[in-house]
Amino acid sequence: MADSRRGNAMVTVRNPLSAFVMTIIAAFGLCLLIGVVIHFVLQILLPIFELEIIFLSFAVVGLGAVAGRFSIIGSMGFVGSLVGGFFAMLTFQTFFFPTDWTFPLSLFWGALTGVGGLLTGKLGLRRIDRALSAMPQVRRCGRCGAKVGLNAQKCWSCRAFLPPV
């Protein structure tokens, strides 16, 4: 948490495993939701099988991009979106869109979701760079100039006392 009273607003970085799980959950939920919506809307307006596949293909890339924003790095966004998108589309096809190509179509839509996650997952590195730039980088001894630890009380080189941080 950032303490705004002292003016040292520190950027927090999440646990990578929780970011990965959030990416999977977001991809699963969003793909399942948009799959059901597109299926029922197109069944009413244009009941054409191929058109539904094309619309879902474009939609899952966009949803993978949204889910990839929960990840920290691009590869994590790709894998998390791929896994979430695959299982969402497998569930969607099992209950709402039965075809003979359930597994290949689920892999296809999962891969497209993963590509969307890869596109925006790498943008999460800015968050880490911002956190690293806010941290104190190096502390030096005022007497000899040696690098010392942030909590050091004495210099390791010249044994001079260091001012508190």
PDB file of C-alpha atoms in Angstrom:
ATOM      1  CA  MET A   1       0.000   0.000   0.000  1.00  0.00           C
ATOM      2  CA  ALA A   2       1.148   3.516  -0.676  1.00  0.00           C
ATOM      3  CA  ASP A   3       1.429   5.881   2.265  1.00  0.00           C
ATOM      4  CA  SER A   4       0.395   9.271   0.921  1.00  0.00           C
ATOM      5  CA  ARG A   5       1.075  11.074   4.219  1.00  0.00           C
ATOM      6  CA  ARG A   6       4.829  10.777   3.848  1.00  0.00           C
ATOM      7  CA  GLY A   7       4.850  11.320   0.096  1.00  0.00           C
ATOM      8  CA  ASN A   8       6.458   7.993  -0.802  1.00  0.00           C
ATOM      9  CA  ALA A   9       3.855   6.664  -3.209  1.00  0.00           C
ATOM     10  CA  MET A  10       5.223   3.249  -4.163  1.00  0.00           C
ATOM     11  CA  VAL A  11       3.841   1.285  -7.094  1.00  0.00           C
ATOM     12  CA  THR A  12       2.797  -2.230  -6.108  1.00  0.00           C
ATOM     13  CA  VAL A  13       3.389  -5.260  -8.307  1.00  0.00           C
ATOM     14  CA  ARG A  14       1.042  -8.234  -8.054  1.00  0.00           C
ATOM     15  CA  ASN A  15       1.975 -11.841  -7.593  1.00  0.00           C
ATOM     16  CA  PRO A  16       2.596 -13.378 -11.062  1.00  0.00           C
ATOM     17  CA  LEU A  17       0.621 -16.518 -10.209  1.00  0.00           C
ATOM     18  CA  SER A  18      -2.454 -14.513  -9.232  1.00  0.00           C
ATOM     19  CA  ALA A  19      -2.120 -12.489 -12.450  1.00  0.00           C
ATOM     20  CA  PHE A  20      -1.978 -15.758 -14.426  1.00  0.00           C
ATOM     21  CA  VAL A  21      -5.086 -17.126 -12.696  1.00  0.00           C
ATOM     22  CA  MET A  22      -6.921 -13.831 -13.258  1.00  0.00           C
ATOM     23  CA  THR A  23      -6.038 -14.015 -16.965  1.00  0.00           C
ATOM     24  CA  ILE A  24      -7.466 -17.545 -17.216  1.00  0.00           C
ATOM     25  CA  ILE A  25     -10.639 -16.604 -15.345  1.00  0.00           C
ATOM     26  CA  ALA A  26     -11.152 -13.433 -17.404  1.00  0.00           C
ATOM     27  CA  ALA A  27     -10.629 -15.260 -20.699  1.00  0.00           C
ATOM     28  CA  PHE A  28     -12.950 -18.083 -19.639  1.00  0.00           C
ATOM     29  CA  GLY A  29     -15.752 -15.814 -18.451  1.00  0.00           C
ATOM     30  CA  LEU A  30     -15.596 -13.326 -21.299  1.00  0.00           C
ATOM     31  CA  CYS A  31     -15.339 -15.954 -24.053  1.00  0.00           C
ATOM     32  CA  LEU A  32     -18.206 -17.968 -22.637  1.00  0.00           C
ATOM     33  CA  LEU A  33     -20.354 -14.854 -22.303  1.00  0.00           C
ATOM     34  CA  ILE A  34     -19.661 -13.475 -25.779  1.00  0.00           C
ATOM     35  CA  GLY A  35     -20.045 -16.930 -27.337  1.00  0.00           C
ATOM     36  CA  VAL A  36     -23.539 -17.316 -25.913  1.00  0.00           C
ATOM     37  CA  VAL A  37     -24.520 -13.752 -26.860  1.00  0.00           C
ATOM     38  CA  ILE A  38     -23.261 -14.049 -30.449  1.00  0.00           C
ATOM     39  CA  HIS A  39     -24.864 -17.485 -30.838  1.00  0.00           C
ATOM     40  CA  PHE A  40     -28.327 -16.356 -29.766  1.00  0.00           C
ATOM     41  CA  VAL A  41     -28.210 -13.005 -31.585  1.00  0.00           C
ATOM     42  CA  LEU A  42     -27.120 -14.631 -34.839  1.00  0.00           C
ATOM     43  CA  GLN A  43     -29.694 -17.410 -34.482  1.00  0.00           C
ATOM     44  CA  ILE A  44     -32.372 -14.735 -34.460  1.00  0.00           C
ATOM     45  CA  LEU A  45     -30.940 -12.414 -37.138  1.00  0.00           C
ATOM     46  CA  LEU A  46     -28.861 -14.561 -39.516  1.00  0.00           C
ATOM     47  CA  PRO A  47     -28.870 -18.302 -38.841  1.00  0.00           C
ATOM     48  CA  ILE A  48     -25.763 -19.002 -40.933  1.00  0.00           C
ATOM     49  CA  PHE A  49     -23.214 -21.395 -39.404  1.00  0.00           C
ATOM     50  CA  GLU A  50     -20.127 -19.964 -41.125  1.00  0.00           C
ATOM     51  CA  LEU A  51     -21.015 -16.398 -40.202  1.00  0.00           C
ATOM     52  CA  GLU A  52     -21.179 -17.376 -36.552  1.00  0.00           C
ATOM     53  CA  ILE A  53     -17.703 -18.920 -36.740  1.00  0.00           C
ATOM     54  CA  ILE A  54     -16.286 -15.762 -38.356  1.00  0.00           C
ATOM     55  CA  PHE A  55     -17.904 -13.434 -35.801  1.00  0.00           C
ATOM     56  CA  LEU A  56     -16.697 -15.573 -32.904  1.00  0.00           C
ATOM     57  CA  SER A  57     -13.178 -15.600 -34.339  1.00  0.00           C
ATOM     58  CA  PHE A  58     -12.948 -11.813 -34.338  1.00  0.00           C
ATOM     59  CA  ALA A  59     -14.640 -11.525 -30.952  1.00  0.00           C
ATOM     60  CA  VAL A  60     -12.300 -13.929 -29.146  1.00  0.00           C
ATOM     61  CA  VAL A  61      -9.194 -12.054 -30.338  1.00  0.00           C
ATOM     62  CA  GLY A  62     -10.590  -8.897 -28.766  1.00  0.00           C
ATOM     63  CA  LEU A  63     -11.556 -10.742 -25.610  1.00  0.00           C
ATOM     64  CA  GLY A  64      -8.086 -12.260 -25.401  1.00  0.00           C
ATOM     65  CA  ALA A  65      -6.688  -8.745 -25.574  1.00  0.00           C
ATOM     66  CA  VAL A  66      -8.908  -7.710 -22.673  1.00  0.00           C
ATOM     67  CA  ALA A  67      -7.960 -10.808 -20.661  1.00  0.00           C
ATOM     68  CA  GLY A  68      -4.266 -10.309 -21.458  1.00  0.00           C
ATOM     69  CA  ARG A  69      -4.325  -6.992 -19.611  1.00  0.00           C
ATOM     70  CA  PHE A  70      -4.612  -8.960 -16.354  1.00  0.00           C
ATOM     71  CA  SER A  71      -1.239 -10.606 -16.971  1.00  0.00           C
ATOM     72  CA  ILE A  72       2.210  -9.207 -16.268  1.00  0.00           C
ATOM     73  CA  ILE A  73       4.186 -10.399 -19.295  1.00  0.00           C
ATOM     74  CA  GLY A  74       3.230 -11.347 -22.839  1.00  0.00           C
ATOM     75  CA  SER A  75       3.870 -15.082 -22.614  1.00  0.00           C
ATOM     76  CA  MET A  76       1.728 -15.282 -19.484  1.00  0.00           C
ATOM     77  CA  GLY A  77      -1.039 -13.389 -21.282  1.00  0.00           C
ATOM     78  CA  PHE A  78      -0.788 -15.793 -24.220  1.00  0.00           C
ATOM     79  CA  VAL A  79      -0.896 -18.990 -22.172  1.00  0.00           C
ATOM     80  CA  GLY A  80      -3.553 -17.748 -19.749  1.00  0.00           C
ATOM     81  CA  SER A  81      -5.810 -16.521 -22.528  1.00  0.00           C
ATOM     82  CA  LEU A  82      -5.250 -19.708 -24.534  1.00  0.00           C
ATOM     83  CA  VAL A  83      -6.188 -21.964 -21.613  1.00  0.00           C
ATOM     84  CA  GLY A  84      -9.172 -19.848 -20.581  1.00  0.00           C
ATOM     85  CA  GLY A  85     -10.390 -19.419 -24.155  1.00  0.00           C
ATOM     86  CA  PHE A  86     -10.007 -23.116 -24.951  1.00  0.00           C
ATOM     87  CA  PHE A  87     -12.010 -24.303 -21.953  1.00  0.00           C
ATOM     88  CA  ALA A  88     -14.629 -21.585 -22.427  1.00  0.00           C
ATOM     89  CA  MET A  89     -15.167 -22.526 -26.059  1.00  0.00           C
ATOM     90  CA  LEU A  90     -15.192 -26.229 -25.211  1.00  0.00           C
ATOM     91  CA  THR A  91     -17.908 -25.557 -22.624  1.00  0.00           C
ATOM     92  CA  PHE A  92     -19.769 -23.285 -25.039  1.00  0.00           C
ATOM     93  CA  GLN A  93     -19.771 -25.896 -27.801  1.00  0.00           C
ATOM     94  CA  THR A  94     -20.774 -28.667 -25.442  1.00  0.00           C
ATOM     95  CA  PHE A  95     -23.901 -26.888 -24.256  1.00  0.00           C
ATOM     96  CA  PHE A  96     -24.922 -24.349 -26.915  1.00  0.00           C
ATOM     97  CA  PHE A  97     -23.173 -24.977 -30.245  1.00  0.00           C
ATOM     98  CA  PRO A  98     -22.850 -28.725 -30.873  1.00  0.00           C
ATOM     99  CA  THR A  99     -20.753 -29.561 -33.929  1.00  0.00           C
ATOM    100  CA  ASP A 100     -18.677 -32.505 -35.064  1.00  0.00           C
ATOM    101  CA  TRP A 101     -15.586 -30.300 -34.815  1.00  0.00           C
ATOM    102  CA  THR A 102     -15.800 -29.464 -31.122  1.00  0.00           C
ATOM    103  CA  PHE A 103     -12.158 -30.038 -30.206  1.00  0.00           C
ATOM    104  CA  PRO A 104     -10.509 -28.463 -33.303  1.00  0.00           C
ATOM    105  CA  LEU A 105     -12.774 -25.402 -33.147  1.00  0.00           C
ATOM    106  CA  SER A 106     -12.071 -25.025 -29.425  1.00  0.00           C
ATOM    107  CA  LEU A 107      -8.339 -25.169 -30.109  1.00  0.00           C
ATOM    108  CA  PHE A 108      -8.710 -22.641 -32.921  1.00  0.00           C
ATOM    109  CA  TRP A 109     -10.706 -20.173 -30.827  1.00  0.00           C
ATOM    110  CA  GLY A 110      -8.441 -20.751 -27.830  1.00  0.00           C
ATOM    111  CA  ALA A 111      -5.385 -19.975 -29.974  1.00  0.00           C
ATOM    112  CA  LEU A 112      -7.028 -16.801 -31.272  1.00  0.00           C
ATOM    113  CA  THR A 113      -7.805 -15.792 -27.693  1.00  0.00           C
ATOM    114  CA  GLY A 114      -4.161 -16.459 -26.828  1.00  0.00           C
ATOM    115  CA  VAL A 115      -2.967 -14.251 -29.685  1.00  0.00           C
ATOM    116  CA  GLY A 116      -5.091 -11.425 -28.307  1.00  0.00           C
ATOM    117  CA  GLY A 117      -3.618 -12.036 -24.854  1.00  0.00           C
ATOM    118  CA  LEU A 118      -0.103 -11.965 -26.289  1.00  0.00           C
ATOM    119  CA  LEU A 119      -0.748  -8.619 -27.961  1.00  0.00           C
ATOM    120  CA  THR A 120      -1.646  -6.822 -24.748  1.00  0.00           C
ATOM    121  CA  GLY A 121       0.048  -8.995 -22.142  1.00  0.00           C
ATOM    122  CA  LYS A 122       3.471  -7.588 -22.927  1.00  0.00           C
ATOM    123  CA  LEU A 123       2.230  -4.095 -22.113  1.00  0.00           C
ATOM    124  CA  GLY A 124       2.136  -5.123 -18.441  1.00  0.00           C
ATOM    125  CA  LEU A 125       5.925  -4.772 -18.289  1.00  0.00           C
ATOM    126  CA  ARG A 126       5.445  -1.019 -18.005  1.00  0.00           C
ATOM    127  CA  ARG A 127       3.938  -1.613 -14.566  1.00  0.00           C
ATOM    128  CA  ILE A 128       7.077  -3.435 -13.428  1.00  0.00           C
ATOM    129  CA  ASP A 129       9.358  -0.775 -14.915  1.00  0.00           C
ATOM    130  CA  ARG A 130       7.405   1.905 -13.080  1.00  0.00           C
ATOM    131  CA  ALA A 131       7.779  -0.002  -9.799  1.00  0.00           C
ATOM    132  CA  LEU A 132      11.516  -0.458 -10.303  1.00  0.00           C
ATOM    133  CA  SER A 133      12.058   3.198 -11.140  1.00  0.00           C
ATOM    134  CA  ALA A 134      10.260   4.254  -7.934  1.00  0.00           C
ATOM    135  CA  MET A 135      12.540   2.083  -5.769  1.00  0.00           C
ATOM    136  CA  PRO A 136      15.787   3.511  -4.412  1.00  0.00           C
ATOM    137  CA  GLN A 137      18.400   2.083  -6.747  1.00  0.00           C
ATOM    138  CA  VAL A 138      21.792   2.357  -5.018  1.00  0.00           C
ATOM    139  CA  ARG A 139      22.987   3.808  -1.749  1.00  0.00           C
ATOM    140  CA  ARG A 140      26.613   4.926  -1.513  1.00  0.00           C
ATOM    141  CA  CYS A 141      28.931   5.727   1.343  1.00  0.00           C
ATOM    142  CA  GLY A 142      29.544   9.469   1.650  1.00  0.00           C
ATOM    143  CA  ARG A 143      33.161   8.965   2.691  1.00  0.00           C
ATOM    144  CA  CYS A 144      34.555   6.392   0.243  1.00  0.00           C
ATOM    145  CA  GLY A 145      31.777   6.052  -2.367  1.00  0.00           C
ATOM    146  CA  ALA A 146      31.313   2.279  -1.968  1.00  0.00           C
ATOM    147  CA  LYS A 147      27.910   0.753  -2.672  1.00  0.00           C
ATOM    148  CA  VAL A 148      26.157  -0.257   0.538  1.00  0.00           C
ATOM    149  CA  GLY A 149      22.839  -1.882   1.367  1.00  0.00           C
ATOM    150  CA  LEU A 150      19.713   0.173   1.924  1.00  0.00           C
ATOM    151  CA  ASN A 151      19.531  -0.766   5.616  1.00  0.00           C
ATOM    152  CA  ALA A 152      23.268  -0.697   6.351  1.00  0.00           C
ATOM    153  CA  GLN A 153      24.410   1.301   9.371  1.00  0.00           C
ATOM    154  CA  LYS A 154      28.133   1.152   8.609  1.00  0.00           C
ATOM    155  CA  CYS A 155      30.078   1.104   5.354  1.00  0.00           C
ATOM    156  CA  TRP A 156      31.627  -2.275   4.620  1.00  0.00           C
ATOM    157  CA  SER A 157      34.733  -0.674   3.117  1.00  0.00           C
ATOM    158  CA  CYS A 158      35.790   2.190   5.373  1.00  0.00           C
ATOM    159  CA  ARG A 159      33.573   1.323   8.409  1.00  0.00           C
ATOM    160  CA  ALA A 160      32.140   4.867   8.464  1.00  0.00           C
ATOM    161  CA  PHE A 161      28.699   5.368   9.984  1.00  0.00           C
ATOM    162  CA  LEU A 162      25.958   6.004   7.438  1.00  0.00           C
ATOM    163  CA  PRO A 163      23.058   8.422   7.908  1.00  0.00           C
ATOM    164  CA  PRO A 164      19.647   6.764   8.362  1.00  0.00           C
ATOM    165  CA  VAL A 165      17.446   6.460   5.307  1.00  0.00           C
TER     166      VAL A 165
END
